[in-house]
Amino acid sequence: MIKNMDVRGIINSMGLVFGDIGTSPIYTLTVIFIITKLTEEHVLGVLSLIFWTLIILVTIEYSWLAMSLGKKGEGGTIVLKEILVPLLKSGRKVSVITFLSYVGISFLLGDGVITPAISILSAVEGLRVIPGLEAIHQNTLILIAGIIAIGLFSIQRKGTEKIAWVFGPLMILWFGTLAFSGVISIFSTPEVLKAINPYYAVEFVLTNGWTGFFVLSEVILCATGGEALYADMGHLGKEPIIKAWKIVFVALVLNYLGQGAFMLRNPNSTNVLFEMIYQQAPVIYIPFLILSVLATIIASQAMISGMFSIVYQGISTRIAPLLKIDYTSEEMKSQIYISVVNWLLLISVLFVMYEFKESHKLAAAYGLTVTGSMVITGIMMTLIFYIRKDMLKSAIAFLVTIVDFVYLLANMYKIPHGGYWSITIAAILLSMILIYTSGQKRLYRLLKPMVLDDFLKKYNMLYMRASKIKGTALFFARDMSFVPQYITHTMFDNGIIYEDNVVISISLSEEPFGVNRTFKEEISKGLRVFEIKMGYMEVIDLVEILRAEGIDERTIFYGEEEIITDNVIWRIFALMKKLSPSFVQFYKLPSDKLHGVVTRFEM
């Protein structure tokens, strides 16, 4: 028997993980048969390709291989990098894998812009199936989809915790409807069941030459969102997601087979799923249309939350600048809202809706960077299994990576048809990551920190002779072995020294979660170090931690860098630093106690 906890986990997974892949039946077959002649052989071939794509790229790559890798149950591209890097001995190999992980993150964010646009717009286009609305203008549909998108992004600040409990039940209703309508259609044309045989997939590709190969670029639409199985593993747990996928997989396969059967009976169909539902039961069509819109909103919500999570991982692992973060839940610190990401994403979604106008044109640009991300995941998994001497999984991962690569090559066809937008967005994000990480390394070298032993000699002399200010002063340093310049400037150049000086060191552990905090032994009279070691996906409340440790500071000192440069790249880096909140703003430290120490650097 399935326990209540398992049932709750499965329901939550339905709502939070499978929205994207679960709404792909709305547009996948419709788009494929825009570029493919509709014959029985082609229908069977395409259905077979869809079935085996779901098996290889979702079930094997993500549900089995990727989910067997994790740190404390956490998954995602950054986690794979954190697992792989310690296993590599060469510094050059580490650099290559680090760069690949940056590319993978950029790819996910690049296609993430299209997810809400294609999902919402394709559902809204179902209005045309309603008698009397066949001639509704496309601009009207874009306006409706845009209003839905604006409403969705506008509620993010308030958080979705209060309504998230309905996501799972609604998606169960959605998948149940997909499965039931598919079964009804299959009964009328049972020969579509032959498509489960991989022979039809192979025959389709071989007999159709380049056309068959490029059809793969649209077949991949059935698997977009599959990466969420692994990326969301930490939020919901491995077992509930795998169990939920088994249910979702059956529902998706039944519906795709049903749509194929419907197309054989109705070769002039232009909006397969909606026309099939309308033909089966006109009385429930409008409720189904409303359900489809809700399902696409849920899919978009999962993507938005995923974007926030990926960006926060980037901030915590220091590959992205600090951004203002708000917590939308008092119970769950993982529920966050990043204003800049939210509004940039909305602007991008509205732009691509306006630019492409129709869901089938959006589909022509969709999936390119997702397949790139799948290739990177495959490469990293293959290496991890190989280094760990798990040769069976390494061999299977290698074969899956080859399949990923074939799909990536097929998707190159999309570049001139709008795929360049995904690549452009991903390239901009990758450039920002590379500029920021390179700039941080260069800036750190210019900071000229003082070695601890030299610092202590000067500090002890000053502490003995100088008149001290009553109370506690806080300073921040990543590693107390090297004391930042702003601390030496404050104490030695300006002669500001307090009775109690606490240096707070915040560093990342190799695990995704967990917070360890300790006061080190007093390294000198009036000088203490408070060390916080946190998981690279952990969200902490620094003020709360300080209060829990009894630290009641009078003043907080922090360093500010003013960058002077004629180099274009470093100017971009300086602008990123200027526009992003400072360290103390990011952690919401009390503003009335803050004192910034500005140091000018020439890069």
GROMACS .gro file of C-alpha atoms in nm, residues 450 452-466 468 475 480 487 491-492 496-503 522-528:
model
   37
  450MET     CA    1   4.712   4.154   0.464
  452LEU     CA    2   4.697   3.745   0.934
  453ASP     CA    3   5.032   3.736   1.119
  454ASP     CA    4   5.127   4.083   0.990
  455PHE     CA    5   4.779   4.210   1.074
  456LEU     CA    6   4.797   4.078   1.432
  457LYS     CA    7   5.128   4.252   1.499
  458LYS     CA    8   4.988   4.591   1.403
  459TYR     CA    9   4.651   4.519   1.566
  460ASN     CA   10   4.803   4.424   1.903
  461MET     CA   11   5.014   4.740   1.914
  462LEU     CA   12   4.712   4.956   1.828
  463TYR     CA   13   4.479   4.778   2.072
  464MET     CA   14   4.725   4.830   2.360
  465ARG     CA   15   4.787   5.202   2.296
  466ALA     CA   16   4.471   5.345   2.138
  468LYS     CA   17   3.887   5.209   2.236
  475PHE     CA   18   3.357   4.323   1.002
  480MET     CA   19   4.055   3.542   0.796
  487ILE     CA   20   3.957   4.642   0.773
  491MET     CA   21   4.171   5.029   1.205
  492PHE     CA   22   4.523   5.135   1.113
  496ILE     CA   23   3.897   5.327   1.465
  497ILE     CA   24   3.902   5.036   1.706
  498TYR     CA   25   3.632   4.900   1.935
  499GLU     CA   26   3.655   4.710   2.263
  500ASP     CA   27   3.509   4.403   2.093
  501ASN     CA   28   3.585   4.339   1.725
  502VAL     CA   29   3.410   4.046   1.556
  503VAL     CA   30   3.509   3.935   1.207
  522GLU     CA   31   3.977   3.463   2.049
  523ILE     CA   32   4.273   3.513   1.815
  524SER     CA   33   4.383   3.825   2.004
  525LYS     CA   34   4.252   4.042   2.283
  526GLY     CA   35   3.930   4.208   2.165
  527LEU     CA   36   3.937   4.021   1.832
  528ARG     CA   37   3.711   3.723   1.760
   0.00000   0.00000   0.00000
